[in-house]
XYZ file of C-alpha atoms in Angstrom:
694
model
C -157.589 -179.344 -171.989
C -154.512 -180.985 -170.482
C -153.089 -184.138 -171.983
C -152.371 -185.378 -168.457
C -155.770 -185.213 -166.796
C -155.811 -188.863 -165.757
C -152.245 -188.792 -164.489
C -152.929 -185.566 -162.598
C -155.929 -187.064 -160.819
C -153.890 -190.141 -159.969
C -151.103 -187.996 -158.491
C -153.579 -185.969 -156.426
C -155.272 -189.087 -155.111
C -151.943 -190.699 -154.273
C -150.688 -187.605 -152.407
C -153.946 -187.366 -150.452
C -153.897 -191.076 -149.670
C -150.347 -190.883 -148.295
C -150.826 -187.546 -146.537
C -147.771 -186.181 -148.328
C -146.972 -183.625 -151.013
C -145.916 -184.420 -154.545
C -143.548 -182.670 -156.963
C -144.689 -182.779 -160.596
C -142.277 -181.587 -163.301
C -143.953 -180.349 -166.482
C -141.131 -179.936 -168.993
C -141.284 -178.768 -172.577
C -141.316 -175.575 -174.633
C -142.450 -172.435 -172.844
C -145.916 -171.978 -174.369
C -146.741 -175.676 -174.010
C -145.698 -175.753 -170.344
C -147.831 -172.770 -169.463
C -150.786 -174.048 -171.459
C -150.649 -177.459 -169.778
C -150.059 -175.918 -166.357
C -153.100 -173.691 -166.722
C -155.222 -176.664 -167.819
C -154.127 -178.721 -164.810
C -155.036 -175.860 -162.471
C -158.561 -175.596 -163.876
C -161.315 -176.251 -161.392
C -159.291 -175.252 -158.341
C -160.157 -172.039 -156.471
C -157.630 -169.290 -157.137
C -157.287 -168.748 -153.390
C -155.894 -172.294 -153.093
C -153.212 -171.756 -155.772
C -149.881 -170.034 -155.266
C -148.194 -168.945 -158.522
C -144.527 -167.940 -158.599
C -143.906 -166.313 -161.974
C -143.270 -162.986 -163.685
C -146.584 -163.076 -165.563
C -150.189 -164.148 -165.194
C -151.264 -167.677 -166.017
C -154.772 -167.371 -167.390
C -156.655 -165.655 -164.576
C -154.017 -166.579 -161.997
C -151.942 -163.657 -160.718
C -148.392 -164.137 -159.411
C -148.081 -163.610 -155.662
C -145.300 -162.760 -153.255
C -144.556 -165.939 -151.325
C -143.765 -163.931 -148.204
C -147.321 -162.588 -148.187
C -148.722 -166.115 -148.009
C -146.614 -167.403 -145.113
C -148.855 -168.826 -142.442
C -151.564 -169.766 -144.935
C -152.175 -173.074 -146.691
C -152.401 -173.927 -150.363
C -153.240 -177.025 -152.357
C -151.250 -176.197 -155.496
C -147.946 -174.389 -155.902
C -146.949 -173.501 -159.470
C -143.308 -172.529 -159.989
C -142.739 -171.065 -163.438
C -139.060 -171.692 -164.112
C -139.395 -170.063 -167.533
C -139.417 -166.842 -165.501
C -136.604 -165.708 -163.218
C -136.992 -167.875 -160.130
C -136.424 -166.590 -156.602
C -135.285 -169.754 -154.836
C -135.839 -168.203 -151.410
C -139.473 -167.762 -152.433
C -139.690 -171.384 -153.600
C -138.431 -172.637 -150.228
C -140.895 -170.384 -148.416
C -143.876 -171.169 -150.649
C -143.366 -174.939 -150.426
C -143.984 -174.646 -146.710
C -147.565 -173.513 -147.392
C -148.483 -176.726 -149.230
C -150.662 -178.994 -147.111
C -150.812 -182.781 -147.203
C -152.111 -183.942 -150.564
C -150.887 -180.765 -152.255
C -148.897 -180.689 -155.485
C -145.968 -178.541 -156.512
C -145.952 -178.073 -160.281
C -142.610 -177.051 -161.796
C -142.891 -175.603 -165.312
C -139.494 -175.845 -166.966
C -137.626 -176.541 -170.217
C -136.759 -180.151 -171.117
C -134.412 -181.356 -168.383
C -131.595 -182.274 -170.803
C -131.655 -178.761 -172.321
C -132.466 -176.590 -169.313
C -128.883 -175.943 -168.023
C -127.728 -174.787 -171.468
C -130.717 -172.450 -171.830
C -129.561 -170.650 -168.680
C -125.986 -170.249 -169.886
C -124.273 -166.943 -169.099
C -122.832 -164.502 -171.636
C -119.679 -166.632 -171.917
C -121.698 -169.744 -172.749
C -121.236 -171.462 -169.375
C -124.089 -173.822 -168.528
C -125.967 -173.200 -165.285
C -124.362 -175.462 -162.682
C -127.196 -174.777 -160.257
C -129.767 -175.954 -162.794
C -127.584 -178.860 -163.904
C -127.460 -180.079 -160.320
C -131.230 -179.703 -159.985
C -131.875 -181.639 -163.198
C -129.629 -184.474 -162.018
C -131.564 -184.673 -158.740
C -134.909 -184.681 -160.564
C -133.770 -187.367 -162.991
C -132.549 -189.617 -160.192
C -135.495 -189.171 -157.822
C -138.046 -191.915 -158.453
C -140.625 -190.143 -156.263
C -140.830 -187.196 -158.684
C -143.401 -187.258 -161.484
C -142.076 -185.981 -164.842
C -144.610 -185.113 -167.555
C -143.524 -184.052 -171.029
C -144.617 -184.431 -174.638
C -142.589 -187.641 -174.974
C -142.449 -188.914 -171.391
C -144.834 -189.675 -168.549
C -142.826 -190.887 -165.564
C -144.939 -191.545 -162.495
C -143.641 -192.088 -158.946
C -142.597 -195.664 -158.296
C -142.295 -195.635 -154.500
C -144.221 -198.546 -153.021
C -147.219 -197.418 -151.045
C -146.840 -199.242 -147.772
C -148.349 -196.491 -145.637
C -151.992 -196.270 -144.776
C -154.062 -193.150 -145.308
C -152.870 -190.315 -143.106
C -155.558 -188.476 -141.153
C -155.021 -184.780 -140.603
C -153.294 -184.246 -137.253
C -155.439 -182.741 -134.527
C -154.241 -179.366 -133.353
C -152.480 -178.664 -131.168
C -150.243 -181.657 -131.829
C -148.423 -183.406 -129.026
C -145.263 -181.468 -129.878
C -147.184 -178.190 -129.779
C -148.763 -179.031 -126.427
C -145.330 -179.818 -125.028
C -143.967 -176.527 -126.418
C -146.876 -174.534 -124.963
C -146.321 -176.091 -121.539
C -142.610 -175.252 -121.723
C -143.399 -171.642 -122.677
C -145.758 -171.374 -119.700
C -142.958 -172.617 -117.410
C -140.694 -169.839 -118.697
C -143.459 -167.302 -118.071
C -144.494 -168.475 -114.616
C -141.502 -170.384 -113.264
C -138.078 -169.273 -112.105
C -136.464 -166.276 -113.798
C -133.418 -166.569 -116.045
C -134.361 -169.979 -117.450
C -134.976 -169.275 -121.132
C -136.347 -171.804 -123.584
C -134.887 -172.569 -127.021
C -137.564 -174.074 -129.269
C -136.202 -175.702 -132.445
C -138.064 -177.200 -135.385
C -137.905 -177.712 -139.118
C -140.431 -175.800 -141.215
C -144.023 -176.983 -141.049
C -143.889 -178.246 -137.441
C -146.195 -175.553 -136.025
C -143.525 -173.744 -134.017
C -144.860 -170.230 -134.602
C -148.422 -171.450 -134.085
C -147.403 -172.885 -130.703
C -145.919 -169.527 -129.711
C -149.139 -167.753 -130.676
C -151.402 -170.234 -128.870
C -149.259 -170.089 -125.727
C -149.228 -166.288 -125.754
C -153.015 -166.145 -126.153
C -153.500 -168.578 -123.266
C -151.294 -166.448 -121.016
C -153.205 -163.295 -121.986
C -156.506 -164.980 -121.185
C -155.162 -165.825 -117.713
C -154.278 -162.187 -117.013
C -150.524 -162.742 -117.311
C -149.650 -159.259 -118.611
C -147.875 -157.756 -121.615
C -145.965 -160.034 -123.987
C -143.577 -158.793 -126.661
C -142.707 -160.569 -129.899
C -139.453 -159.942 -131.789
C -138.503 -161.331 -135.184
C -136.311 -160.513 -138.198
C -139.249 -158.777 -139.950
C -143.011 -158.312 -139.462
C -143.901 -161.023 -141.990
C -141.986 -163.635 -140.024
C -144.353 -163.343 -137.041
C -147.683 -163.031 -138.850
C -148.549 -166.714 -138.347
C -147.901 -166.303 -134.615
C -150.481 -163.527 -134.408
C -152.950 -165.444 -136.555
C -152.967 -168.369 -134.128
C -153.025 -166.098 -131.101
C -156.155 -164.400 -132.458
C -157.814 -167.754 -133.261
C -157.044 -169.052 -129.773
C -158.414 -165.923 -128.079
C -161.313 -164.705 -130.277
C -162.422 -162.200 -127.629
C -159.198 -160.239 -128.111
C -158.971 -157.277 -130.484
C -156.370 -157.647 -133.226
C -154.801 -154.595 -134.855
C -152.192 -155.923 -137.276
C -149.298 -157.173 -135.198
C -150.896 -156.196 -131.907
C -153.451 -158.226 -129.956
C -155.262 -156.541 -127.065
C -157.132 -158.355 -124.310
C -158.262 -156.376 -121.303
C -155.361 -154.311 -119.985
C -152.725 -156.567 -121.550
C -151.411 -156.916 -125.083
C -149.287 -159.069 -127.343
C -147.344 -156.905 -129.793
C -144.489 -157.076 -132.279
C -141.368 -154.964 -131.741
C -138.399 -155.045 -134.183
C -135.205 -156.220 -132.463
C -133.436 -152.867 -132.789
C -136.418 -150.981 -131.318
C -136.734 -153.544 -128.540
C -133.147 -152.915 -127.449
C -133.189 -149.184 -128.010
C -136.420 -148.444 -126.146
C -136.425 -151.409 -123.717
C -140.239 -151.555 -123.284
C -141.501 -153.417 -120.235
C -142.822 -156.944 -120.734
C -143.547 -159.997 -118.618
C -142.338 -162.270 -121.427
C -140.427 -161.870 -124.710
C -140.919 -164.321 -127.594
C -138.191 -164.228 -130.261
C -139.357 -166.029 -133.409
C -136.877 -167.044 -136.143
C -134.027 -166.264 -133.764
C -131.460 -167.789 -136.137
C -132.070 -164.870 -138.512
C -131.134 -162.304 -135.829
C -127.492 -161.509 -135.020
C -126.196 -163.231 -131.863
C -125.106 -159.894 -130.376
C -128.720 -158.702 -130.339
C -129.954 -161.999 -128.929
C -127.435 -161.668 -126.117
C -128.653 -158.173 -125.267
C -132.254 -159.417 -125.172
C -131.167 -162.269 -122.905
C -129.313 -159.885 -120.596
C -132.141 -157.371 -120.263
C -135.278 -159.529 -120.105
C -135.541 -162.256 -117.425
C -138.118 -164.380 -119.291
C -137.358 -165.148 -122.944
C -138.297 -167.848 -125.447
C -136.089 -168.219 -128.529
C -137.714 -170.138 -131.396
C -135.817 -171.003 -134.548
C -136.118 -172.998 -137.739
C -133.485 -175.734 -137.875
C -133.231 -175.916 -141.673
C -134.858 -173.146 -143.676
C -134.509 -170.064 -145.816
C -134.907 -167.779 -142.746
C -131.578 -168.827 -141.272
C -130.515 -172.095 -139.680
C -130.786 -173.469 -136.200
C -127.368 -175.083 -136.679
C -125.748 -171.680 -136.981
C -127.821 -170.471 -134.058
C -126.597 -173.384 -131.934
C -122.965 -172.751 -132.723
C -123.081 -168.999 -132.254
C -125.429 -168.712 -129.288
C -125.072 -171.855 -127.161
C -121.968 -170.575 -125.343
C -123.786 -167.342 -124.509
C -126.725 -169.273 -123.068
C -124.423 -171.506 -121.036
C -122.557 -168.501 -119.657
C -125.469 -166.191 -118.835
C -128.309 -168.617 -118.144
C -126.867 -172.094 -117.482
C -130.312 -173.495 -116.633
C -131.757 -172.787 -120.079
C -133.833 -175.513 -121.698
C -133.763 -176.924 -125.219
C -136.892 -178.402 -126.842
C -137.217 -179.831 -130.361
C -140.438 -180.250 -132.353
C -140.508 -183.089 -134.892
C -144.082 -183.801 -135.986
C -145.176 -182.055 -139.210
C -148.618 -180.472 -139.036
C -149.335 -180.028 -142.764
C -147.931 -183.295 -144.132
C -146.859 -186.732 -143.008
C -143.307 -187.581 -141.961
C -141.121 -188.834 -144.795
C -142.600 -186.263 -147.165
C -140.715 -186.606 -150.504
C -140.972 -182.902 -151.340
C -139.393 -181.903 -148.026
C -136.546 -184.341 -148.617
C -135.959 -183.145 -152.182
C -136.000 -179.460 -151.242
C -133.418 -180.090 -148.533
C -131.131 -181.770 -151.085
C -131.878 -179.290 -153.833
C -131.427 -176.058 -151.856
C -128.999 -177.468 -149.256
C -131.343 -176.486 -146.441
C -129.638 -179.112 -144.279
C -126.064 -178.131 -145.185
C -123.507 -178.765 -142.446
C -119.789 -177.960 -142.188
C -117.272 -180.672 -141.371
C -117.982 -182.544 -138.131
C -116.384 -181.094 -134.998
C -114.502 -184.315 -134.261
C -112.992 -184.399 -137.758
C -111.726 -180.833 -137.367
C -110.460 -181.366 -133.811
C -108.306 -184.236 -135.079
C -106.410 -181.829 -137.354
C -105.125 -179.449 -134.697
C -101.452 -179.962 -135.620
C -101.884 -179.948 -139.398
C -100.879 -177.103 -141.702
C -103.359 -174.876 -143.506
C -103.379 -174.637 -147.296
C -105.171 -171.830 -149.131
C -106.504 -172.280 -152.643
C -109.074 -171.045 -155.106
C -111.895 -173.428 -156.051
C -113.470 -173.237 -159.487
C -117.265 -173.376 -159.550
C -117.219 -176.420 -161.833
C -114.997 -178.296 -159.364
C -117.307 -177.364 -156.509
C -120.400 -178.572 -158.375
C -118.650 -181.863 -159.175
C -117.917 -182.602 -155.507
C -121.215 -182.837 -153.563
C -119.536 -183.336 -150.188
C -117.294 -180.293 -150.671
C -120.293 -178.200 -151.786
C -122.275 -179.340 -148.745
C -119.473 -178.489 -146.327
C -118.651 -175.147 -147.937
C -122.266 -174.015 -147.948
C -122.617 -175.350 -144.406
C -119.689 -173.170 -143.332
C -121.367 -170.105 -144.810
C -124.711 -170.977 -143.212
C -123.232 -171.388 -139.729
C -121.059 -168.283 -139.975
C -123.623 -165.862 -141.375
C -127.174 -165.526 -140.081
C -128.651 -164.478 -143.449
C -127.269 -167.128 -145.810
C -130.146 -168.346 -148.001
C -130.957 -170.695 -150.934
C -130.498 -167.803 -153.356
C -126.872 -167.629 -152.195
C -126.407 -171.194 -153.433
C -127.605 -170.129 -156.876
C -125.131 -167.243 -156.890
C -122.329 -169.469 -155.570
C -122.623 -171.934 -158.442
C -123.641 -169.706 -161.351
C -122.525 -166.126 -160.967
C -119.584 -165.283 -163.258
C -118.678 -162.538 -160.798
C -117.976 -164.989 -157.955
C -114.575 -166.287 -156.925
C -114.406 -168.998 -154.249
C -111.458 -169.324 -151.895
C -110.874 -171.999 -149.288
C -108.542 -173.193 -146.560
C -107.976 -176.938 -146.271
C -106.257 -178.619 -143.376
C -105.078 -182.081 -144.437
C -107.777 -182.273 -147.153
C -110.489 -181.056 -144.746
C -112.282 -177.785 -145.527
C -111.956 -175.453 -142.520
C -112.557 -171.965 -143.975
C -114.021 -170.363 -147.083
C -114.682 -166.975 -148.642
C -116.743 -165.638 -151.525
C -115.319 -162.720 -153.469
C -117.349 -160.677 -155.971
C -115.688 -159.059 -158.991
C -116.926 -155.478 -159.315
C -116.212 -152.184 -161.043
C -114.666 -151.619 -164.478
C -117.863 -149.862 -165.502
C -118.072 -147.927 -168.795
C -118.346 -144.106 -168.783
C -122.048 -143.966 -169.736
C -123.017 -146.174 -166.794
C -120.591 -144.380 -164.508
C -122.306 -141.053 -165.139
C -125.773 -142.504 -164.443
C -124.596 -144.087 -161.206
C -122.826 -140.915 -160.114
C -126.015 -138.878 -160.559
C -128.174 -141.465 -158.793
C -130.316 -142.275 -161.843
C -129.045 -145.854 -162.216
C -128.303 -148.684 -159.812
C -126.771 -151.866 -161.204
C -127.371 -155.319 -159.806
C -124.188 -156.356 -158.021
C -121.267 -153.905 -157.866
C -122.276 -153.005 -154.294
C -118.826 -151.860 -153.256
C -118.011 -149.900 -156.419
C -121.380 -148.146 -156.553
C -121.423 -147.291 -152.866
C -117.931 -145.804 -153.037
C -118.889 -143.805 -156.124
C -122.286 -142.546 -154.990
C -122.199 -142.395 -151.187
C -118.540 -141.387 -150.907
C -118.700 -138.921 -153.817
C -115.916 -140.740 -155.672
C -117.027 -141.498 -159.255
C -113.379 -142.156 -160.121
C -113.853 -145.529 -158.403
C -116.218 -146.910 -161.047
C -113.662 -147.659 -163.822
C -111.359 -149.350 -161.296
C -111.381 -153.111 -160.772
C -112.700 -153.986 -157.312
C -112.941 -157.198 -155.297
C -115.614 -157.419 -152.601
C -115.432 -160.087 -149.906
C -119.127 -160.892 -149.548
C -118.686 -163.817 -147.127
C -115.813 -165.139 -145.080
C -116.303 -168.089 -142.770
C -114.044 -170.157 -140.503
C -115.108 -173.435 -138.899
C -116.347 -172.600 -135.415
C -113.834 -174.962 -133.775
C -110.933 -172.972 -135.256
C -112.033 -169.382 -134.869
C -109.613 -166.817 -133.469
C -106.701 -168.973 -134.589
C -105.593 -166.622 -137.371
C -107.094 -168.677 -140.212
C -109.384 -165.870 -141.372
C -106.436 -163.471 -141.554
C -104.376 -166.028 -143.468
C -107.180 -166.556 -145.978
C -107.722 -162.825 -146.423
C -104.020 -162.237 -147.136
C -104.099 -165.018 -149.718
C -107.130 -163.443 -151.401
C -105.371 -160.071 -151.463
C -102.310 -161.651 -153.083
C -104.431 -163.354 -155.720
C -106.427 -160.185 -156.370
C -103.221 -158.166 -156.773
C -101.917 -160.667 -159.322
C -105.220 -160.434 -161.218
C -104.905 -156.663 -161.520
C -107.493 -155.529 -158.986
C -107.135 -151.924 -157.827
C -108.691 -152.390 -154.396
C -110.448 -154.948 -152.221
C -113.151 -154.314 -149.656
C -116.246 -155.477 -147.857
C -119.528 -154.247 -146.409
C -120.949 -155.714 -143.204
C -123.008 -154.964 -140.111
C -120.609 -153.072 -137.859
C -120.200 -154.345 -134.314
C -117.398 -154.440 -131.775
C -116.491 -158.057 -132.606
C -116.217 -157.743 -136.401
C -114.702 -154.273 -136.906
C -111.348 -155.029 -135.171
C -110.777 -157.968 -137.526
C -110.957 -155.786 -140.633
C -109.103 -152.814 -139.178
C -106.452 -155.227 -137.916
C -105.888 -156.344 -141.522
C -105.245 -152.679 -142.490
C -108.607 -152.095 -144.150
C -109.728 -148.480 -144.025
C -113.269 -147.492 -143.026
C -114.834 -145.463 -145.843
C -118.500 -145.111 -144.957
C -120.891 -145.890 -142.134
C -124.477 -146.272 -143.300
C -126.807 -143.730 -141.725
C -129.681 -146.199 -141.277
C -129.661 -149.034 -138.787
C -130.757 -152.406 -140.085
C -134.022 -153.289 -138.321
C -132.914 -156.898 -137.866
C -129.264 -156.520 -136.843
C -129.667 -153.108 -135.201
C -126.313 -152.211 -136.753
C -125.072 -149.732 -139.320
C -123.410 -151.092 -142.464
C -119.696 -150.334 -142.581
C -117.795 -150.114 -145.854
C -114.067 -150.910 -145.666
C -111.401 -151.192 -148.353
C -107.687 -151.727 -148.937
C -105.695 -150.553 -151.977
C -103.907 -152.996 -154.264
C -102.588 -150.587 -156.930
C -101.365 -147.010 -157.198
C -104.826 -145.895 -158.357
C -106.318 -147.755 -155.415
C -103.961 -146.011 -152.988
C -105.024 -142.561 -154.240
C -108.700 -143.503 -153.949
C -108.640 -145.157 -150.506
C -106.339 -142.629 -148.818
C -108.553 -139.722 -149.865
C -111.733 -141.488 -148.777
C -110.219 -142.466 -145.433
C -109.324 -138.855 -144.658
C -112.847 -137.828 -145.631
C -114.287 -140.468 -143.297
C -112.207 -139.499 -140.251
C -112.966 -135.797 -140.786
C -116.706 -136.339 -141.069
C -117.420 -139.065 -138.500
C -116.906 -136.890 -135.373
C -119.296 -134.296 -136.850
C -121.952 -136.961 -137.479
C -121.760 -138.675 -134.089
C -124.165 -136.350 -132.208
C -126.999 -136.926 -134.698
C -126.868 -139.854 -137.144
C -124.710 -142.020 -134.896
C -125.605 -140.985 -131.364
C -126.761 -144.545 -130.545
C -123.557 -146.129 -131.822
C -121.936 -148.206 -129.035
C -119.088 -146.148 -127.543
C -116.648 -149.046 -127.968
C -117.400 -149.029 -131.700
C -116.960 -145.241 -131.821
C -113.456 -145.621 -130.391
C -112.601 -148.437 -132.815
C -113.665 -146.466 -135.883
C -111.785 -143.366 -134.768
C -108.459 -145.224 -134.586
C -108.172 -144.864 -138.364
C -106.285 -141.985 -139.954
C -103.407 -139.829 -138.796
C -103.473 -137.670 -135.612
C -103.922 -133.932 -136.031
C -102.233 -130.990 -134.341
C -104.108 -128.970 -131.713
C -103.741 -125.237 -131.153
C -101.747 -124.384 -127.961
C -104.669 -122.458 -126.462
C -107.051 -125.377 -126.906
C -104.537 -127.776 -125.397
C -104.147 -125.523 -122.352
C -107.921 -125.409 -121.897
C -108.046 -129.216 -121.918
C -105.340 -129.325 -119.249
C -107.269 -126.868 -117.089
C -110.419 -128.975 -117.324
C -108.510 -132.179 -116.538
C -107.074 -130.536 -113.394
C -110.467 -129.234 -112.253
C -109.748 -125.529 -112.878
C -112.677 -124.961 -115.305
C -116.095 -126.546 -115.799
C -117.088 -128.789 -118.695
C -119.324 -126.203 -120.355
C -116.476 -123.696 -120.458
C -114.054 -126.044 -122.189
C -116.531 -128.106 -124.258
C -115.261 -126.890 -127.651
C -111.610 -127.504 -126.808
C -112.440 -130.899 -125.343
C -114.168 -131.912 -128.581
C -111.253 -130.686 -130.693
C -108.811 -132.577 -128.483
C -110.800 -135.811 -128.767
C -110.939 -135.582 -132.549
C -107.230 -134.749 -132.838
C -106.308 -137.624 -130.502
C -109.007 -139.981 -131.743
C -106.511 -142.781 -132.379
C -105.836 -142.943 -128.622
C -109.443 -143.343 -127.425
C -109.386 -147.114 -127.716
C -106.414 -147.246 -125.301
C -108.540 -145.974 -122.417
C -110.152 -148.330 -119.904
C -113.736 -149.102 -121.063
C -115.296 -147.062 -118.250
C -113.366 -143.914 -119.246
C -113.660 -144.557 -122.991
C -117.445 -144.846 -122.794
C -118.074 -141.616 -120.855
C -115.726 -139.682 -123.140
C -117.282 -141.023 -126.358
C -120.866 -140.607 -125.172
C -120.570 -137.160 -123.573
C -117.949 -135.330 -125.622
C -118.361 -136.888 -129.070
C -121.948 -138.139 -129.164
C -123.345 -135.343 -126.965
C -125.549 -137.496 -124.766
C -127.074 -135.861 -121.697
C -125.380 -136.276 -118.329
C -128.273 -138.488 -117.226
C -127.948 -140.791 -120.259
C -124.219 -141.207 -119.714
C -124.738 -141.886 -116.021
C -127.422 -144.488 -116.703
C -125.214 -146.235 -119.252
C -122.350 -146.565 -116.789
C -124.467 -147.211 -113.715
C -123.291 -143.939 -112.102
C -125.357 -141.776 -109.730
C -125.270 -138.583 -111.802
C -123.380 -135.688 -113.341
C -120.769 -135.303 -110.632
C -119.623 -138.897 -110.998
C -119.461 -138.634 -114.789
C -117.595 -135.319 -114.604
C -115.011 -136.958 -112.339
C -114.520 -139.828 -114.786
C -114.229 -137.405 -117.719
C -111.475 -135.411 -116.046
C -109.633 -138.657 -115.343
C -110.017 -139.721 -118.993
C -108.487 -136.465 -120.213
C -105.607 -136.735 -117.736
C -104.816 -140.195 -119.124
C -104.898 -138.931 -122.724
C -102.722 -135.941 -121.873
C -100.186 -138.274 -120.269
C -99.836 -140.090 -123.605
C -98.805 -136.934 -125.488
C -95.166 -136.824 -126.598
């Protein structure tokens, strides 16, 4: 039996009376915490409890928070004696309804940071920050063997009735979605809301209403299937006569179905309306392609959340909307549907996990246009001691990268493998980068990694080079991986990113690193930056990410003699193999990206007979099929020149000769009538390349 039964009942009653959620910290030794936590959960149905832990708690089984999105719970138990996934905590908290309690099982607050010290004895800065927030927050209940601190906030609010659904915000959103569907074309809607405002539910209810009115097929895109499950749940509830098959809802001859973003853009299925949920977690390049192809689109995004942030979405995508669809509409949802406004748990989670992190204000950065940039390295302890700097740095990362999450904050503050670099302009943070220390692995681990029997946490760059590039000699070397690099959006394309990267390289060289590199989703905007800084492409992942639709590109730059030997050999391997892989693994690679990647490496000699055959084709003497082999050899030997061609000529050459698309596919891509037109452009492309020969 729990020693806090009376207090627990009082906390439940208070939370229900206020229509809010309550955080309860149960701190003490491990066995005591779990024993008390189990006792407090007694009497509640297991289906109403969400346990985040690495072990069972009595009869309670741990669950994956992602599997419970879209459902409600009355009690969330976070077992901090286990390894905590902070992304899961942020997600699971969103399932708590008004009157629900979040129970945090943890060590005594004064001792917790030291208990999570790393191998060098460094206290956990992430946990230290959390403990300080918990100690200072008078709305948090703290229960321990020697303390019983109850919330002291004055209760001036009356009891909060459950909101009727759909809420006013949801009704407004549904009406706006219907206007996109039935009004003028090319007037997309951007629907923004914090978590728990019923955004996805509104999408589902609106889609079901349109289906019931015979509107036609509606497609749903999202970063992953789980992210749209709540949408389909509410669509099915709104239209019970429809048949639901997972993420597909059929009603008459029409259907609502989920399509991953990469499949949506590759197959281009027909649809009367496209709903993009959690758009902030999808790369802007894909969102732009959706906007260009489909005339009726709704983009919905969480403003502050673990899925990505609406702030980053605004910065990255607003210009695209203004340029392509200037009559787009923005609509915000504010009213929570599971709890009352002013919810203390929502406020604490935002502070705790920096869900509302923002970079420096635009006006503050604009005022520094004539100031000089200063690069420096920031120690983690200094970052933790300066809340405003931490907020702005994490805000920079959030805005710049669509997949920055609460777990990244944990890594930023606590990982001994992280180095933090920054650019300040007159004391104002304007750029930042995270660098991971990798490699220097012992021989026994190196052998296991080389044979594929072991995969270490971290060491992404070193292990990928060793295993995927068949270079086990990389594992003992000291590697630096740039995992994030971000420049304030008001100063992009001003050379600040290049300046910061050069500074990092200098520092890494002085620290004895052998090479520096990065891995990122390859697209035509990002690749030129890295190649322009003399980073060599080493590997292009064979699988496309279902969210970004892009292949992961591994790049690196040597910093020592051993690094030079490694990178030069791997670069030559890459440029030899890529042309051979283009017709199969990389046939869907954008032709502009093909040309960019092939600029690496040294040109190769071509046999005189092959060169003569290319000339004959360029002059119209022979047909394409006759000279196809020589044309391919010429393109691979002169690959560094492909990017110099006009886009129209570059694309037909890359797609037809290197990627082996059909004449029809190449013609459709370029908007040409057929083979004859493409053949004419190809001959012109080869004449231009021949003219560049010495």
